[in-house]
Amino acid sequence: MLEIKDNVAVITGGASGIGLALAKEWVKQGGKVVIGDYNDAVFADVAKELGESNCVCVKVNVSQEADTENLAKTAIEKFGQINLVAPCAGVIADGMMVSPDKSDPTKVKKMSLEKWQRVIDINLTGVFLTVRDCLEQMVIKKCKGAVITVSSTGSLGTAGQINYSSTKAAMSVFPKVLTAELMRRKLGGQIRVNAVAPGYTATAMTAGMNQEALTAIESDIPIGRMNKAEEVVSAMLELYKNEAIAGEVLFVHGGLRLGSKG
């Protein structure tokens, strides 16, 4: 079993939501964290909560190569190692790919390339760059650890989320491809790659939804409620600690796939 104490996690999107919940638990169990996030306005509060000796916060646009390279190098400069890479940064920009006007089917509204590309840039390219640059440092420094990408039940396909679902399907494939690549370089025992695929999770984002929408969502979940962020984190830490798990996707959705939407 891998230990957390004195080990270092690089977490993008780490200033809020699941990323912040992961950072809190990692520090609670004795680890150090490097938080990468675009919202640097909250860094002082995050550092105070986690303990300034336990973390370093770096402003990052994960779609920019220079930023992700700097993030990985900062982790090495500050703490000397990287043991967990958790690219939690993500965005949504929902909409139908094509949507004919109900009163006039000759008029069709299309998803803009901008809306498509924004999600691809953060959720897919951003993960590629973050994982690539952190893996580079892990290999150079001979760090033992794991990569955990964040997929979603949306990876199974959700109407109105062609951009988001496509990126989350990719997150489910990342572990399989990278596990095979690391094995070919005889690094499979040193660095494992897995994914967690949460269902609806109670975060600041969902807290802003109206109660009617939340009730409708929860009625489709067999356990009758959304995930807690801490429950998703618990699954991520199991993927990190259990050295027999590699190349897998762990769904955490309260049985959603078995419910009325399954």
Short mmCIF file of C-alpha atoms in Angstrom, two decimals:
data_model
loop_
_atom_site.label_atom_id
_atom_site.label_comp_id
_atom_site.label_asym_id
_atom_site.label_seq_id
_atom_site.Cartn_x
_atom_site.Cartn_y
_atom_site.Cartn_z
CA MET A 1 0.00 0.00 0.00
CA LEU A 2 1.28 3.45 -0.88
CA GLU A 3 1.55 5.91 1.97
CA ILE A 4 0.40 9.52 1.94
CA LYS A 5 2.52 10.81 4.82
CA ASP A 6 5.33 13.05 3.51
CA ASN A 7 4.30 12.38 -0.09
CA VAL A 8 3.35 15.09 -2.57
CA ALA A 9 0.16 15.55 -4.59
CA VAL A 10 -0.18 17.89 -7.56
CA ILE A 11 -3.85 18.83 -7.87
CA THR A 12 -5.26 21.08 -10.59
CA GLY A 13 -8.61 22.65 -9.87
CA GLY A 14 -7.44 22.27 -6.30
CA ALA A 15 -8.89 25.51 -4.95
CA SER A 16 -12.50 24.29 -5.00
CA GLY A 17 -14.80 21.29 -5.32
CA ILE A 18 -13.42 17.76 -5.43
CA GLY A 19 -9.88 19.08 -5.92
CA LEU A 20 -9.97 21.05 -2.67
CA ALA A 21 -11.59 18.16 -0.81
CA LEU A 22 -8.75 15.92 -2.01
CA ALA A 23 -6.14 18.48 -0.92
CA LYS A 24 -7.67 18.71 2.56
CA GLU A 25 -7.68 14.95 3.06
CA TRP A 26 -4.17 14.57 1.65
CA VAL A 27 -2.80 17.12 4.12
CA LYS A 28 -4.86 15.60 6.94
CA GLN A 29 -3.08 12.30 6.33
CA GLY A 30 0.34 13.94 6.46
CA GLY A 31 1.03 14.79 2.83
CA LYS A 32 2.05 17.94 0.98
CA VAL A 33 0.09 19.49 -1.88
CA VAL A 34 0.78 21.68 -4.88
CA ILE A 35 -2.45 23.40 -5.88
CA GLY A 36 -2.80 24.50 -9.48
CA ASP A 37 -5.79 26.73 -10.17
CA TYR A 38 -6.75 29.69 -12.32
CA ASN A 39 -8.61 31.43 -9.49
CA ASP A 40 -5.70 32.88 -7.56
CA ALA A 41 -8.03 35.17 -5.57
CA VAL A 42 -8.68 32.31 -3.13
CA PHE A 43 -5.07 31.17 -2.72
CA ALA A 44 -4.53 32.98 0.58
CA ASP A 45 -7.60 31.31 2.11
CA VAL A 46 -6.61 27.89 0.74
CA ALA A 47 -3.06 28.19 2.09
CA LYS A 48 -4.38 29.26 5.49
CA GLU A 49 -6.78 26.32 5.64
CA LEU A 50 -4.23 23.73 4.54
CA GLY A 51 -1.27 25.23 6.37
CA GLU A 52 1.33 27.24 4.50
CA SER A 53 4.07 24.71 5.23
CA ASN A 54 1.94 21.96 3.69
CA CYS A 55 1.08 23.55 0.37
CA VAL A 56 2.07 25.84 -2.43
CA CYS A 57 -0.47 27.45 -4.76
CA VAL A 58 0.33 28.16 -8.40
CA LYS A 59 -1.83 30.11 -10.86
CA VAL A 60 -2.32 27.83 -13.84
CA ASN A 61 -4.19 27.87 -17.10
CA VAL A 62 -4.01 24.13 -17.74
CA SER A 63 -4.43 24.60 -21.48
CA GLN A 64 -1.12 26.48 -21.62
CA GLU A 65 2.02 24.38 -21.91
CA ALA A 66 4.26 26.87 -20.10
CA ASP A 67 1.89 26.86 -17.11
CA THR A 68 1.76 23.09 -16.69
CA GLU A 69 5.52 22.79 -17.09
CA ASN A 70 5.94 25.43 -14.37
CA LEU A 71 3.47 23.61 -12.12
CA ALA A 72 5.40 20.34 -12.30
CA LYS A 73 8.76 22.03 -11.83
CA THR A 74 7.44 24.03 -8.87
CA ALA A 75 6.43 20.79 -7.15
CA ILE A 76 9.96 19.46 -7.51
CA GLU A 77 11.58 22.72 -6.45
CA LYS A 78 9.35 23.07 -3.39
CA PHE A 79 9.02 19.48 -2.19
CA GLY A 80 11.48 17.41 -4.25
CA GLN A 81 9.02 14.85 -5.55
CA ILE A 82 5.60 14.13 -7.05
CA ASN A 83 3.66 11.08 -5.88
CA LEU A 84 0.11 11.82 -6.99
CA VAL A 85 -1.10 13.67 -10.06
CA ALA A 86 -4.79 14.55 -9.84
CA PRO A 87 -5.97 16.75 -12.74
CA CYS A 88 -9.32 17.90 -11.32
CA ALA A 89 -9.65 21.15 -13.29
CA GLY A 90 -12.70 21.07 -15.51
CA VAL A 91 -15.48 23.16 -17.02
CA ILE A 92 -18.90 22.64 -18.55
CA ALA A 93 -20.57 24.54 -21.37
CA ASP A 94 -23.74 22.63 -22.14
CA GLY A 95 -25.77 22.78 -25.32
CA MET A 96 -27.10 20.64 -28.16
CA MET A 97 -24.81 20.09 -31.13
CA VAL A 98 -27.74 20.97 -33.40
CA SER A 99 -31.17 22.12 -32.25
CA PRO A 100 -33.91 22.71 -34.85
CA ASP A 101 -36.38 25.47 -34.04
CA LYS A 102 -39.64 23.87 -32.88
CA SER A 103 -41.79 26.28 -34.86
CA ASP A 104 -39.55 26.43 -37.93
CA PRO A 105 -37.40 23.32 -38.57
CA THR A 106 -35.54 25.13 -41.35
CA LYS A 107 -33.87 27.18 -38.64
CA VAL A 108 -31.20 25.26 -36.75
CA LYS A 109 -29.18 26.46 -33.79
CA LYS A 110 -25.66 24.98 -33.69
CA MET A 111 -23.18 24.65 -30.87
CA SER A 112 -20.43 27.17 -31.51
CA LEU A 113 -16.89 26.03 -32.11
CA GLU A 114 -15.90 28.30 -29.22
CA LYS A 115 -18.19 26.45 -26.79
CA TRP A 116 -16.87 23.09 -28.02
CA GLN A 117 -13.22 24.14 -27.92
CA ARG A 118 -13.32 25.71 -24.45
CA VAL A 119 -14.30 22.41 -22.86
CA ILE A 120 -11.81 20.45 -24.96
CA ASP A 121 -9.01 22.86 -24.03
CA ILE A 122 -9.52 22.55 -20.27
CA ASN A 123 -10.93 19.05 -19.82
CA LEU A 124 -8.83 17.18 -22.37
CA THR A 125 -5.79 19.19 -23.46
CA GLY A 126 -5.37 20.47 -19.90
CA VAL A 127 -5.25 16.95 -18.51
CA PHE A 128 -2.86 15.81 -21.23
CA LEU A 129 -0.44 18.65 -20.45
CA THR A 130 -0.71 18.32 -16.66
CA VAL A 131 -0.17 14.57 -16.66
CA ARG A 132 2.56 14.68 -19.30
CA ASP A 133 4.63 17.30 -17.51
CA CYS A 134 4.22 15.74 -14.06
CA LEU A 135 5.05 12.27 -15.40
CA GLU A 136 8.21 13.69 -16.92
CA GLN A 137 9.36 14.87 -13.49
CA MET A 138 8.28 11.62 -11.81
CA VAL A 139 10.38 9.61 -14.26
CA ILE A 140 13.42 11.89 -13.95
CA LYS A 141 13.26 11.92 -10.15
CA LYS A 142 12.29 8.23 -9.89
CA CYS A 143 9.17 9.05 -7.88
CA LYS A 144 6.79 6.24 -7.01
CA GLY A 145 3.13 7.12 -7.18
CA ALA A 146 -0.01 7.35 -9.24
CA VAL A 147 -2.03 9.40 -11.68
CA ILE A 148 -5.79 9.64 -11.14
CA THR A 149 -7.80 11.28 -13.90
CA VAL A 150 -11.35 12.45 -13.28
CA SER A 151 -13.91 10.94 -15.62
CA SER A 152 -17.67 11.08 -15.00
CA THR A 153 -20.90 9.18 -15.50
CA GLY A 154 -21.18 11.68 -18.35
CA SER A 155 -18.55 9.57 -20.11
CA LEU A 156 -21.39 7.18 -20.93
CA GLY A 157 -23.06 9.93 -22.96
CA THR A 158 -25.39 12.71 -21.84
CA ALA A 159 -27.65 14.64 -24.22
CA GLY A 160 -26.75 18.31 -24.28
CA GLN A 161 -23.15 17.62 -23.28
CA ILE A 162 -21.43 16.45 -26.46
CA ASN A 163 -18.32 18.44 -25.53
CA TYR A 164 -18.19 17.45 -21.85
CA SER A 165 -19.12 13.79 -22.41
CA SER A 166 -16.45 13.45 -25.09
CA THR A 167 -13.75 14.72 -22.75
CA LYS A 168 -14.88 12.50 -19.89
CA ALA A 169 -14.93 9.44 -22.15
CA ALA A 170 -11.31 10.31 -22.94
CA MET A 171 -10.53 10.39 -19.22
CA SER A 172 -11.74 6.79 -18.98
CA VAL A 173 -9.35 5.78 -21.78
CA PHE A 174 -6.29 7.61 -20.41
CA PRO A 175 -5.57 5.00 -17.69
CA LYS A 176 -5.65 2.10 -20.14
CA VAL A 177 -3.33 3.76 -22.66
CA LEU A 178 -0.88 5.13 -20.10
CA THR A 179 -0.76 1.88 -18.14
CA ALA A 180 0.23 0.06 -21.33
CA GLU A 181 2.81 2.72 -22.22
CA LEU A 182 4.37 2.70 -18.75
CA MET A 183 4.52 -1.10 -18.78
CA ARG A 184 6.43 -1.02 -22.08
CA ARG A 185 9.01 1.24 -20.45
CA LYS A 186 9.15 -1.01 -17.36
CA LEU A 187 7.60 1.74 -15.24
CA GLY A 188 4.30 0.02 -14.50
CA GLY A 189 5.28 -0.86 -10.95
CA GLN A 190 6.54 2.65 -10.28
CA ILE A 191 3.64 4.71 -11.63
CA ARG A 192 0.05 3.50 -11.88
CA VAL A 193 -2.77 5.28 -13.71
CA ASN A 194 -6.47 5.01 -12.88
CA ALA A 195 -9.61 7.12 -13.15
CA VAL A 196 -12.49 7.96 -10.86
CA ALA A 197 -15.86 8.58 -12.50
CA PRO A 198 -18.19 10.49 -10.17
CA GLY A 199 -21.89 10.94 -10.67
CA TYR A 200 -23.65 14.07 -9.47
CA THR A 201 -21.59 15.49 -6.61
CA ALA A 202 -22.55 18.18 -4.11
CA THR A 203 -20.13 21.06 -4.69
CA ALA A 204 -20.36 24.84 -4.90
CA MET A 205 -21.38 24.39 -8.53
CA THR A 206 -24.43 22.27 -7.71
CA ALA A 207 -25.27 24.43 -4.69
CA GLY A 208 -26.15 27.20 -7.13
CA MET A 209 -28.84 25.11 -8.82
CA ASN A 210 -32.52 25.65 -8.05
CA GLN A 211 -34.17 23.22 -5.67
CA GLU A 212 -36.55 21.83 -8.29
CA ALA A 213 -33.64 20.81 -10.50
CA LEU A 214 -31.78 19.25 -7.56
CA THR A 215 -34.86 17.27 -6.54
CA ALA A 216 -35.26 15.95 -10.10
CA ILE A 217 -31.62 14.88 -10.17
CA GLU A 218 -31.77 13.11 -6.83
CA SER A 219 -34.95 11.24 -7.80
CA ASP A 220 -32.92 9.42 -10.47
CA ILE A 221 -30.21 8.29 -8.04
CA PRO A 222 -30.90 4.95 -6.30
CA ILE A 223 -29.34 6.07 -3.00
CA GLY A 224 -31.57 9.15 -3.09
CA ARG A 225 -28.90 11.84 -2.98
CA MET A 226 -25.82 13.20 -4.70
CA ASN A 227 -22.29 12.16 -3.80
CA LYS A 228 -20.43 14.07 -1.16
CA ALA A 229 -17.07 15.35 -2.39
CA GLU A 230 -15.41 13.45 0.46
CA GLU A 231 -16.86 10.18 -0.85
CA VAL A 232 -15.29 10.75 -4.25
CA VAL A 233 -12.00 11.57 -2.53
CA SER A 234 -12.19 8.33 -0.55
CA ALA A 235 -12.39 6.40 -3.82
CA MET A 236 -9.46 8.36 -5.26
CA LEU A 237 -7.30 7.57 -2.24
CA GLU A 238 -8.13 3.88 -2.55
CA LEU A 239 -6.93 4.01 -6.16
CA TYR A 240 -3.76 5.71 -4.95
CA LYS A 241 -3.00 3.41 -2.04
CA ASN A 242 -3.92 0.01 -3.52
CA GLU A 243 -0.96 -0.97 -5.68
CA ALA A 244 -2.85 -3.82 -7.35
CA ILE A 245 -5.20 -1.42 -9.17
CA ALA A 246 -3.95 -0.12 -12.53
CA GLY A 247 -5.65 0.92 -15.76
CA GLU A 248 -9.11 0.96 -14.21
CA VAL A 249 -12.10 3.31 -13.96
CA LEU A 250 -13.94 3.41 -10.63
CA PHE A 251 -17.51 4.73 -10.83
CA VAL A 252 -18.83 6.57 -7.77
CA HIS A 253 -22.43 7.47 -8.58
CA GLY A 254 -24.81 6.08 -5.98
CA GLY A 255 -26.06 3.46 -8.44
CA LEU A 256 -27.07 6.04 -11.05
CA ARG A 257 -26.32 3.73 -13.99
CA LEU A 258 -28.77 1.22 -12.51
CA GLY A 259 -31.56 3.78 -12.05
CA SER A 260 -34.11 5.17 -14.46
CA LYS A 261 -31.36 6.76 -16.57
CA GLY A 262 -29.37 3.51 -16.83
#
